[in-house]
mmCIF file of C-alpha atoms in Angstrom:
data_model
loop_
_atom_site.group_PDB
_atom_site.id
_atom_site.type_symbol
_atom_site.label_atom_id
_atom_site.label_comp_id
_atom_site.label_asym_id
_atom_site.label_seq_id
_atom_site.Cartn_x
_atom_site.Cartn_y
_atom_site.Cartn_z
ATOM 1 C CA UNK K 1 -1.551 1.337 -17.291
ATOM 2 C CA UNK K 2 -5.117 2.649 -16.317
ATOM 3 C CA UNK K 3 -5.271 6.283 -17.154
ATOM 4 C CA UNK K 4 -6.703 7.845 -13.606
ATOM 5 C CA UNK K 5 -5.343 10.765 -11.647
ATOM 6 C CA UNK K 6 -3.265 9.739 -8.875
ATOM 7 C CA UNK K 7 -5.796 10.829 -6.398
ATOM 8 C CA UNK K 8 -8.315 8.775 -7.924
ATOM 9 C CA UNK K 9 -6.424 5.864 -7.999
ATOM 10 C CA UNK K 10 -5.883 6.127 -4.211
ATOM 11 C CA UNK K 11 -9.499 7.050 -3.593
ATOM 12 C CA UNK K 12 -10.529 4.208 -5.634
ATOM 13 C CA UNK K 13 -8.044 1.839 -3.711
ATOM 14 C CA UNK K 14 -9.372 3.008 -0.261
ATOM 15 C CA UNK K 15 -13.218 2.133 -1.333
ATOM 16 C CA UNK K 16 -12.072 -1.500 -1.932
ATOM 17 C CA UNK K 17 -9.890 -1.755 1.385
ATOM 18 C CA UNK K 18 -12.520 -0.017 3.644
ATOM 19 C CA UNK K 19 -15.557 -1.943 2.012
ATOM 20 C CA UNK K 20 -13.803 -5.552 2.497
ATOM 21 C CA UNK K 21 -13.061 -4.647 5.787
ATOM 22 C CA UNK K 22 -16.308 -3.407 6.871
ATOM 23 C CA UNK K 23 -17.855 -6.598 5.629
ATOM 24 C CA UNK K 24 -19.749 -9.097 8.218
ATOM 25 C CA UNK K 25 -17.690 -12.135 9.044
ATOM 26 C CA UNK K 26 -18.045 -15.650 6.845
ATOM 27 C CA UNK K 27 -19.669 -13.579 4.212
ATOM 28 C CA UNK K 28 -17.474 -15.583 1.624
ATOM 29 C CA UNK K 29 -19.841 -14.292 -1.376
ATOM 30 C CA UNK K 30 -19.315 -10.790 -0.742
ATOM 31 C CA UNK K 31 -15.547 -11.580 0.294
ATOM 32 C CA UNK K 32 -15.630 -12.694 -3.404
ATOM 33 C CA UNK K 33 -16.682 -10.149 -5.259
ATOM 34 C CA UNK K 34 -14.018 -7.906 -3.560
ATOM 35 C CA UNK K 35 -11.331 -10.306 -4.405
ATOM 36 C CA UNK K 36 -12.589 -10.165 -8.382
ATOM 37 C CA UNK K 37 -12.779 -6.280 -8.106
ATOM 38 C CA UNK K 38 -8.823 -6.723 -6.959
ATOM 39 C CA UNK K 39 -8.091 -9.029 -9.584
ATOM 40 C CA UNK K 40 -9.670 -6.607 -11.920
ATOM 41 C CA UNK K 41 -7.809 -3.658 -10.189
ATOM 42 C CA UNK K 42 -4.413 -5.898 -10.758
ATOM 43 C CA UNK K 43 -5.139 -6.332 -14.270
ATOM 44 C CA UNK K 44 -6.137 -2.723 -14.835
ATOM 45 C CA UNK K 45 -2.985 -1.419 -13.463
ATOM 46 C CA UNK K 46 -0.692 -3.885 -15.150
ATOM 47 C CA UNK K 47 0.829 -4.708 -11.360
ATOM 48 C CA UNK K 48 4.650 -6.654 -12.166
ATOM 49 C CA UNK K 49 3.326 -10.174 -10.599
ATOM 50 C CA UNK K 50 6.430 -11.082 -9.557
ATOM 51 C CA UNK K 51 6.871 -8.183 -7.280
ATOM 52 C CA UNK K 52 3.385 -8.209 -6.198
ATOM 53 C CA UNK K 53 3.965 -11.966 -5.103
ATOM 54 C CA UNK K 54 6.775 -11.375 -3.195
ATOM 55 C CA UNK K 55 5.265 -8.973 -1.224
ATOM 56 C CA UNK K 56 2.033 -10.808 -0.397
ATOM 57 C CA UNK K 57 3.996 -13.396 0.480
ATOM 58 C CA UNK K 58 6.022 -11.242 3.215
ATOM 59 C CA UNK K 59 3.073 -10.146 4.499
ATOM 60 C CA UNK K 60 0.668 -13.017 4.623
ATOM 61 C CA UNK K 61 3.730 -15.045 6.758
ATOM 62 C CA UNK K 62 3.242 -12.001 9.382
ATOM 63 C CA UNK K 63 -0.553 -12.131 9.350
ATOM 64 C CA UNK K 64 -0.784 -15.728 10.108
ATOM 65 C CA UNK K 65 1.086 -15.634 12.999
ATOM 66 C CA UNK K 66 -1.688 -13.300 14.538
ATOM 67 C CA UNK K 67 -4.691 -14.933 12.647
ATOM 68 C CA UNK K 68 -4.249 -18.564 13.114
ATOM 69 C CA UNK K 69 -4.431 -18.596 17.013
ATOM 70 C CA UNK K 70 -8.169 -17.456 16.615
ATOM 71 C CA UNK K 71 -8.838 -20.296 15.223
ATOM 72 C CA UNK K 72 -9.046 -21.992 11.656
ATOM 73 C CA UNK K 73 -12.654 -20.869 10.712
ATOM 74 C CA UNK K 74 -12.240 -17.093 11.636
ATOM 75 C CA UNK K 75 -8.512 -17.268 10.863
ATOM 76 C CA UNK K 76 -9.272 -18.307 6.847
ATOM 77 C CA UNK K 77 -11.680 -15.482 6.442
ATOM 78 C CA UNK K 78 -9.680 -12.929 8.431
ATOM 79 C CA UNK K 79 -6.283 -13.900 5.782
ATOM 80 C CA UNK K 80 -8.597 -14.074 2.789
ATOM 81 C CA UNK K 81 -10.349 -10.571 3.547
ATOM 82 C CA UNK K 82 -6.249 -9.121 4.379
ATOM 83 C CA UNK K 83 -5.461 -10.709 1.389
ATOM 84 C CA UNK K 84 -7.741 -8.837 -0.720
ATOM 85 C CA UNK K 85 -7.143 -5.629 1.218
ATOM 86 C CA UNK K 86 -2.892 -6.007 0.561
ATOM 87 C CA UNK K 87 -3.721 -6.912 -3.534
ATOM 88 C CA UNK K 88 -5.272 -3.180 -3.924
ATOM 89 C CA UNK K 89 -3.290 -1.294 -1.943
ATOM 90 C CA UNK K 90 -0.034 -3.036 -2.795
ATOM 91 C CA UNK K 91 -1.309 -2.939 -6.950
ATOM 92 C CA UNK K 92 -1.304 1.076 -6.276
ATOM 93 C CA UNK K 93 1.567 1.358 -4.460
ATOM 94 C CA UNK K 94 3.985 -1.000 -7.246
ATOM 95 C CA UNK K 95 2.600 1.472 -9.768
ATOM 96 C CA UNK K 96 2.882 4.550 -8.098
ATOM 97 C CA UNK K 97 5.479 6.371 -10.069
ATOM 98 C CA UNK K 98 8.606 7.611 -7.838
ATOM 99 C CA UNK K 99 8.003 10.495 -5.099
ATOM 100 C CA UNK K 100 4.409 11.157 -6.410
ATOM 101 C CA UNK K 101 2.906 9.473 -3.041
ATOM 102 C CA UNK K 102 2.021 13.383 -1.638
ATOM 103 C CA UNK K 103 0.403 14.068 -5.433
ATOM 104 C CA UNK K 104 -2.009 11.150 -4.775
ATOM 105 C CA UNK K 105 -2.570 12.108 -0.904
ATOM 106 C CA UNK K 106 -3.350 15.667 -2.059
ATOM 107 C CA UNK K 107 -6.861 14.699 -3.037
ATOM 108 C CA UNK K 108 -8.034 12.966 0.447
ATOM 109 C CA UNK K 109 -10.656 14.483 2.570
ATOM 110 C CA UNK K 110 -8.365 14.293 5.609
ATOM 111 C CA UNK K 111 -6.687 17.060 7.796
ATOM 112 C CA UNK K 112 -3.796 18.857 6.727
ATOM 113 C CA UNK K 113 -1.592 17.767 9.581
ATOM 114 C CA UNK K 114 -2.663 13.598 8.634
ATOM 115 C CA UNK K 115 -1.364 14.120 5.231
ATOM 116 C CA UNK K 116 1.461 15.633 6.199
ATOM 117 C CA UNK K 117 2.392 12.907 8.305
ATOM 118 C CA UNK K 118 1.477 10.518 5.703
ATOM 119 C CA UNK K 119 3.452 11.963 3.284
ATOM 120 C CA UNK K 120 6.536 12.283 5.518
ATOM 121 C CA UNK K 121 6.035 8.250 6.185
ATOM 122 C CA UNK K 122 5.692 7.475 2.591
ATOM 123 C CA UNK K 123 8.798 9.152 2.171
ATOM 124 C CA UNK K 124 10.602 7.123 4.400
ATOM 125 C CA UNK K 125 9.235 4.118 3.357
ATOM 126 C CA UNK K 126 10.834 5.039 -0.432
ATOM 127 C CA UNK K 127 14.100 5.660 1.575
ATOM 128 C CA UNK K 128 14.197 2.479 3.357
ATOM 129 C CA UNK K 129 13.489 0.374 0.009
ATOM 130 C CA UNK K 130 15.861 1.937 -1.390
ATOM 131 C CA UNK K 131 18.336 1.235 1.248
ATOM 132 C CA UNK K 132 17.155 -1.960 1.493
ATOM 133 C CA UNK K 133 18.314 -2.359 -2.413
ATOM 134 C CA UNK K 134 21.301 -0.803 -1.599
ATOM 135 C CA UNK K 135 22.776 -3.285 1.042
ATOM 136 C CA UNK K 136 21.445 -6.284 -0.989
ATOM 137 C CA UNK K 137 23.363 -5.188 -4.092
ATOM 138 C CA UNK K 138 26.457 -4.956 -1.418
ATOM 139 C CA UNK K 139 25.722 -8.279 -0.126
ATOM 140 C CA UNK K 140 25.779 -9.422 -3.774
ATOM 141 C CA UNK K 141 29.659 -7.838 -4.486
ATOM 142 C CA UNK K 142 30.420 -9.763 -1.143
ATOM 143 C CA UNK K 143 29.447 -12.895 -2.715
ATOM 144 C CA UNK K 144 26.103 -13.643 -0.543
ATOM 145 C CA UNK K 145 23.653 -14.574 -3.322
ATOM 146 C CA UNK K 146 20.480 -16.044 -2.973
ATOM 147 C CA UNK K 147 17.936 -16.128 -0.123
ATOM 148 C CA UNK K 148 19.943 -17.857 2.394
ATOM 149 C CA UNK K 149 22.835 -15.674 1.868
ATOM 150 C CA UNK K 150 20.730 -12.551 2.234
ATOM 151 C CA UNK K 151 19.142 -13.687 5.340
ATOM 152 C CA UNK K 152 22.660 -14.699 6.669
ATOM 153 C CA UNK K 153 23.446 -10.973 5.818
ATOM 154 C CA UNK K 154 20.094 -9.570 7.267
ATOM 155 C CA UNK K 155 21.538 -9.977 11.062
ATOM 156 C CA UNK K 156 19.969 -8.051 13.977
ATOM 157 C CA UNK K 157 23.457 -6.141 13.398
ATOM 158 C CA UNK K 158 22.635 -4.889 9.961
ATOM 159 C CA UNK K 159 18.835 -4.530 10.429
ATOM 160 C CA UNK K 160 19.943 -1.684 12.769
ATOM 161 C CA UNK K 161 22.871 -0.340 10.507
ATOM 162 C CA UNK K 162 19.876 -0.181 7.901
ATOM 163 C CA UNK K 163 17.456 2.122 10.632
ATOM 164 C CA UNK K 164 20.444 4.196 11.020
ATOM 165 C CA UNK K 165 21.234 4.366 7.684
ATOM 166 C CA UNK K 166 17.908 5.597 6.552
ATOM 167 C CA UNK K 167 16.579 7.723 9.349
ATOM 168 C CA UNK K 168 19.896 9.638 8.367
ATOM 169 C CA UNK K 169 19.153 9.616 5.172
ATOM 170 C CA UNK K 170 15.400 10.775 5.779
ATOM 171 C CA UNK K 171 17.057 13.590 8.229
ATOM 172 C CA UNK K 172 19.088 14.709 4.957
ATOM 173 C CA UNK K 173 16.267 14.759 2.738
ATOM 174 C CA UNK K 174 13.789 16.333 5.089
ATOM 175 C CA UNK K 175 16.141 18.989 5.798
ATOM 176 C CA UNK K 176 16.536 19.554 2.141
ATOM 177 C CA UNK K 177 12.524 20.104 1.522
ATOM 178 C CA UNK K 178 12.314 22.229 4.222
ATOM 179 C CA UNK K 179 15.463 24.323 2.238
ATOM 180 C CA UNK K 180 13.352 24.703 -0.260
ATOM 181 C CA UNK K 181 10.714 25.996 1.298
ATOM 182 C CA UNK K 182 8.481 22.834 2.388
ATOM 183 C CA UNK K 183 6.117 24.067 4.780
ATOM 184 C CA UNK K 184 3.491 21.478 5.164
ATOM 185 C CA UNK K 185 1.753 22.033 1.859
ATOM 186 C CA UNK K 186 2.334 20.711 -1.044
ATOM 187 C CA UNK K 187 2.094 23.637 -3.740
ATOM 188 C CA UNK K 188 -0.036 21.333 -6.527
ATOM 189 C CA UNK K 189 -3.523 20.827 -7.489
ATOM 190 C CA UNK K 190 -5.153 17.441 -7.514
ATOM 191 C CA UNK K 191 -8.510 18.069 -7.030
ATOM 192 C CA UNK K 192 -10.726 15.644 -8.953
ATOM 193 C CA UNK K 193 -12.629 16.247 -12.569
ATOM 194 C CA UNK K 194 -16.385 15.833 -12.812
ATOM 195 C CA UNK K 195 -15.839 12.292 -14.300
ATOM 196 C CA UNK K 196 -13.825 11.215 -11.574
ATOM 197 C CA UNK K 197 -15.530 12.419 -9.101
ATOM 198 C CA UNK K 198 -18.705 10.702 -10.747
ATOM 199 C CA UNK K 199 -16.278 7.371 -10.811
ATOM 200 C CA UNK K 200 -15.575 7.743 -7.110
ATOM 201 C CA UNK K 201 -19.440 7.830 -6.183
ATOM 202 C CA UNK K 202 -19.930 4.926 -8.230
ATOM 203 C CA UNK K 203 -17.416 3.011 -6.688
ATOM 204 C CA UNK K 204 -18.389 4.105 -3.188
ATOM 205 C CA UNK K 205 -22.642 2.831 -4.015
ATOM 206 C CA UNK K 206 -21.058 -0.362 -5.109
ATOM 207 C CA UNK K 207 -19.002 -0.775 -2.256
ATOM 208 C CA UNK K 208 -21.772 0.131 0.143
ATOM 209 C CA UNK K 209 -24.148 -1.962 -1.733
ATOM 210 C CA UNK K 210 -21.743 -5.125 -1.684
ATOM 211 C CA UNK K 211 -20.950 -4.475 2.249
ATOM 212 C CA UNK K 212 -24.663 -3.929 3.400
ATOM 213 C CA UNK K 213 -25.852 -7.010 1.674
ATOM 214 C CA UNK K 214 -23.142 -9.302 3.604
ATOM 215 C CA UNK K 215 -25.554 -8.327 6.394
ATOM 216 C CA UNK K 216 -28.521 -9.595 5.106
ATOM 217 C CA UNK K 217 -27.504 -12.770 3.957
#
Protein backbone atom coordinates (compact mmCIF):
# COMPACT_ATOMS: atom_id res chain seq x y z
CA UNK A 1 0.00 0.00 0.00
CA UNK A 2 1.17 3.52 -0.76
CA UNK A 3 2.94 5.00 2.29
CA UNK A 4 1.08 8.27 2.66
CA UNK A 5 -0.55 9.78 5.70
CA UNK A 6 -4.31 9.45 5.91
CA UNK A 7 -5.00 13.22 5.59
CA UNK A 8 -2.84 13.40 2.46
CA UNK A 9 -4.53 10.35 0.92
CA UNK A 10 -7.95 11.89 1.49
CA UNK A 11 -6.93 15.23 0.03
CA UNK A 12 -5.33 13.61 -3.04
CA UNK A 13 -8.55 11.68 -3.62
CA UNK A 14 -10.53 14.92 -3.33
CA UNK A 15 -8.23 16.58 -5.88
CA UNK A 16 -9.14 13.95 -8.47
CA UNK A 17 -12.85 14.07 -7.63
CA UNK A 18 -13.08 17.87 -7.72
CA UNK A 19 -11.00 18.11 -10.89
CA UNK A 20 -13.09 15.50 -12.71
CA UNK A 21 -16.35 17.04 -11.51
CA UNK A 22 -15.39 20.46 -12.92
CA UNK A 23 -14.49 19.16 -16.38
CA UNK A 24 -16.27 20.61 -19.37
CA UNK A 25 -18.94 18.31 -20.80
CA UNK A 26 -17.78 15.89 -23.51
CA UNK A 27 -14.06 16.59 -22.84
CA UNK A 28 -13.28 12.91 -23.29
CA UNK A 29 -9.50 13.27 -23.61
CA UNK A 30 -9.20 15.13 -20.31
CA UNK A 31 -11.59 12.67 -18.72
CA UNK A 32 -9.33 9.88 -19.95
CA UNK A 33 -6.42 11.51 -18.10
CA UNK A 34 -8.41 11.42 -14.87
CA UNK A 35 -9.38 7.82 -15.62
CA UNK A 36 -5.71 6.86 -15.91
CA UNK A 37 -4.99 8.68 -12.63
CA UNK A 38 -7.85 6.79 -10.92
CA UNK A 39 -6.53 3.43 -12.14
CA UNK A 40 -3.03 4.36 -10.96
CA UNK A 41 -4.55 5.27 -7.59
CA UNK A 42 -6.16 1.83 -7.37
CA UNK A 43 -2.85 0.15 -8.15
CA UNK A 44 -0.86 2.25 -5.68
CA UNK A 45 -3.30 1.60 -2.82
CA UNK A 46 -3.62 -2.10 -3.73
CA UNK A 47 -7.37 -1.99 -3.52
CA UNK A 48 -9.20 -5.37 -3.34
CA UNK A 49 -10.69 -5.49 -6.85
CA UNK A 50 -13.57 -7.78 -5.94
CA UNK A 51 -14.88 -5.49 -3.22
CA UNK A 52 -14.34 -2.44 -5.42
CA UNK A 53 -16.24 -4.05 -8.28
CA UNK A 54 -19.17 -4.92 -6.02
CA UNK A 55 -19.45 -1.38 -4.73
CA UNK A 56 -19.15 0.15 -8.19
CA UNK A 57 -21.79 -2.15 -9.63
CA UNK A 58 -24.34 -1.21 -7.01
CA UNK A 59 -23.59 2.51 -7.25
CA UNK A 60 -23.64 2.62 -11.05
CA UNK A 61 -27.03 0.90 -11.21
CA UNK A 62 -28.47 3.70 -9.12
CA UNK A 63 -26.67 6.41 -11.09
CA UNK A 64 -27.74 4.97 -14.44
CA UNK A 65 -31.39 5.31 -13.44
CA UNK A 66 -30.80 9.02 -12.87
CA UNK A 67 -28.58 9.70 -15.89
CA UNK A 68 -30.19 7.75 -18.75
CA UNK A 69 -33.27 10.02 -18.98
CA UNK A 70 -30.87 12.88 -19.91
CA UNK A 71 -30.03 11.28 -23.25
CA UNK A 72 -27.45 8.68 -24.22
CA UNK A 73 -24.65 11.08 -25.16
CA UNK A 74 -24.85 13.17 -22.02
CA UNK A 75 -25.58 10.18 -19.80
CA UNK A 76 -22.52 8.29 -21.06
CA UNK A 77 -20.19 11.17 -20.16
CA UNK A 78 -21.80 11.65 -16.75
CA UNK A 79 -21.61 7.94 -15.97
CA UNK A 80 -17.94 7.66 -16.95
CA UNK A 81 -17.10 10.76 -14.92
CA UNK A 82 -19.06 9.39 -11.97
CA UNK A 83 -17.26 6.07 -12.36
CA UNK A 84 -13.88 7.79 -12.10
CA UNK A 85 -14.95 9.70 -8.98
CA UNK A 86 -16.37 6.55 -7.40
CA UNK A 87 -13.23 4.54 -8.17
CA UNK A 88 -11.11 7.20 -6.49
CA UNK A 89 -13.18 7.60 -3.33
CA UNK A 90 -14.05 3.91 -2.95
CA UNK A 91 -10.37 3.04 -3.26
CA UNK A 92 -9.62 5.41 -0.40
CA UNK A 93 -12.45 4.09 1.77
CA UNK A 94 -11.69 0.40 1.13
CA UNK A 95 -8.06 0.85 2.20
CA UNK A 96 -8.87 3.02 5.20
CA UNK A 97 -7.94 1.34 8.51
CA UNK A 98 -10.86 0.80 10.92
CA UNK A 99 -11.92 3.81 13.00
CA UNK A 100 -9.40 6.14 11.31
CA UNK A 101 -11.80 8.29 9.31
CA UNK A 102 -11.48 11.10 11.84
CA UNK A 103 -7.69 11.13 11.46
CA UNK A 104 -8.08 11.57 7.72
CA UNK A 105 -10.57 14.41 8.24
CA UNK A 106 -8.31 16.23 10.67
CA UNK A 107 -6.14 17.69 7.91
CA UNK A 108 -8.97 19.06 5.78
CA UNK A 109 -9.15 22.90 5.66
CA UNK A 110 -12.86 23.00 6.49
CA UNK A 111 -14.78 24.38 9.51
CA UNK A 112 -14.74 22.27 12.65
CA UNK A 113 -18.55 21.69 12.74
CA UNK A 114 -18.40 20.22 9.23
CA UNK A 115 -15.54 17.94 10.28
CA UNK A 116 -17.58 16.76 13.25
CA UNK A 117 -20.61 15.99 11.07
CA UNK A 118 -18.45 14.13 8.55
CA UNK A 119 -16.78 12.20 11.36
CA UNK A 120 -20.10 11.11 12.85
CA UNK A 121 -21.43 10.23 9.38
CA UNK A 122 -18.34 8.11 8.73
CA UNK A 123 -18.73 6.35 12.08
CA UNK A 124 -22.39 5.63 11.30
CA UNK A 125 -21.46 4.17 7.89
CA UNK A 126 -18.99 1.82 9.58
CA UNK A 127 -21.68 0.74 12.02
CA UNK A 128 -24.20 0.28 9.20
CA UNK A 129 -21.81 -1.91 7.20
CA UNK A 130 -21.06 -3.93 10.31
CA UNK A 131 -24.77 -4.54 10.90
CA UNK A 132 -25.27 -5.54 7.25
CA UNK A 133 -22.47 -8.08 7.60
CA UNK A 134 -24.05 -9.50 10.76
CA UNK A 135 -27.46 -9.78 9.08
CA UNK A 136 -25.92 -11.49 6.03
CA UNK A 137 -24.23 -14.01 8.32
CA UNK A 138 -27.53 -14.56 10.12
CA UNK A 139 -29.27 -15.16 6.80
CA UNK A 140 -26.64 -17.71 5.78
CA UNK A 141 -27.10 -19.57 9.07
CA UNK A 142 -30.82 -19.79 8.24
CA UNK A 143 -30.07 -21.37 4.89
CA UNK A 144 -30.53 -18.25 2.74
CA UNK A 145 -27.35 -18.52 0.71
CA UNK A 146 -26.52 -16.81 -2.56
CA UNK A 147 -27.60 -13.45 -3.93
CA UNK A 148 -31.23 -14.45 -4.43
CA UNK A 149 -31.56 -15.75 -0.88
CA UNK A 150 -30.10 -12.57 0.56
CA UNK A 151 -32.42 -10.39 -1.54
CA UNK A 152 -35.45 -12.35 -0.31
CA UNK A 153 -34.21 -11.94 3.24
CA UNK A 154 -33.65 -8.18 2.88
CA UNK A 155 -37.34 -7.33 2.67
CA UNK A 156 -38.82 -3.99 3.70
CA UNK A 157 -39.25 -5.23 7.26
CA UNK A 158 -35.61 -6.29 7.49
CA UNK A 159 -34.40 -2.99 6.07
CA UNK A 160 -36.38 -1.23 8.80
CA UNK A 161 -34.86 -3.54 11.40
CA UNK A 162 -31.40 -2.78 9.99
CA UNK A 163 -32.03 0.95 10.36
CA UNK A 164 -33.24 0.59 13.95
CA UNK A 165 -30.36 -1.67 14.95
CA UNK A 166 -27.74 0.57 13.39
CA UNK A 167 -29.32 3.70 14.89
CA UNK A 168 -29.45 2.15 18.37
CA UNK A 169 -25.83 1.04 18.11
CA UNK A 170 -24.77 4.46 16.79
CA UNK A 171 -26.40 6.15 19.80
CA UNK A 172 -24.56 3.81 22.17
CA UNK A 173 -21.27 4.45 20.39
CA UNK A 174 -21.78 8.22 20.57
CA UNK A 175 -22.67 8.00 24.28
CA UNK A 176 -19.47 6.03 24.87
CA UNK A 177 -17.48 8.68 22.97
CA UNK A 178 -18.97 11.45 25.11
CA UNK A 179 -18.27 9.47 28.29
CA UNK A 180 -14.63 9.27 27.23
CA UNK A 181 -14.37 13.03 26.82
CA UNK A 182 -15.34 13.59 23.19
CA UNK A 183 -16.31 17.23 22.63
CA UNK A 184 -16.27 17.48 18.84
CA UNK A 185 -12.50 17.76 18.59
CA UNK A 186 -10.09 14.91 18.00
CA UNK A 187 -6.99 14.93 20.26
CA UNK A 188 -4.61 14.25 17.37
CA UNK A 189 -2.24 16.25 15.24
CA UNK A 190 -2.47 15.53 11.51
CA UNK A 191 -0.62 18.42 9.94
CA UNK A 192 1.02 17.66 6.62
CA UNK A 193 4.78 17.42 6.38
CA UNK A 194 6.62 19.75 3.94
CA UNK A 195 7.06 16.96 1.36
CA UNK A 196 3.37 16.08 1.61
CA UNK A 197 2.38 19.72 1.15
CA UNK A 198 4.53 19.90 -1.97
CA UNK A 199 2.95 16.70 -3.32
CA UNK A 200 -0.52 18.11 -2.64
CA UNK A 201 0.30 21.41 -4.37
CA UNK A 202 1.68 19.50 -7.36
CA UNK A 203 -1.49 17.42 -7.53
CA UNK A 204 -3.67 20.55 -7.46
CA UNK A 205 -1.52 22.12 -10.20
CA UNK A 206 -1.88 19.05 -12.43
CA UNK A 207 -5.63 18.82 -11.81
CA UNK A 208 -6.10 22.53 -12.51
CA UNK A 209 -4.12 22.23 -15.73
CA UNK A 210 -6.13 19.25 -16.98
CA UNK A 211 -9.46 20.79 -16.04
CA UNK A 212 -8.69 24.18 -17.60
CA UNK A 213 -7.46 22.45 -20.75
CA UNK A 214 -10.88 20.87 -21.15
CA UNK A 215 -12.39 24.35 -21.68
CA UNK A 216 -9.88 25.19 -24.39
CA UNK A 217 -10.43 22.13 -26.53
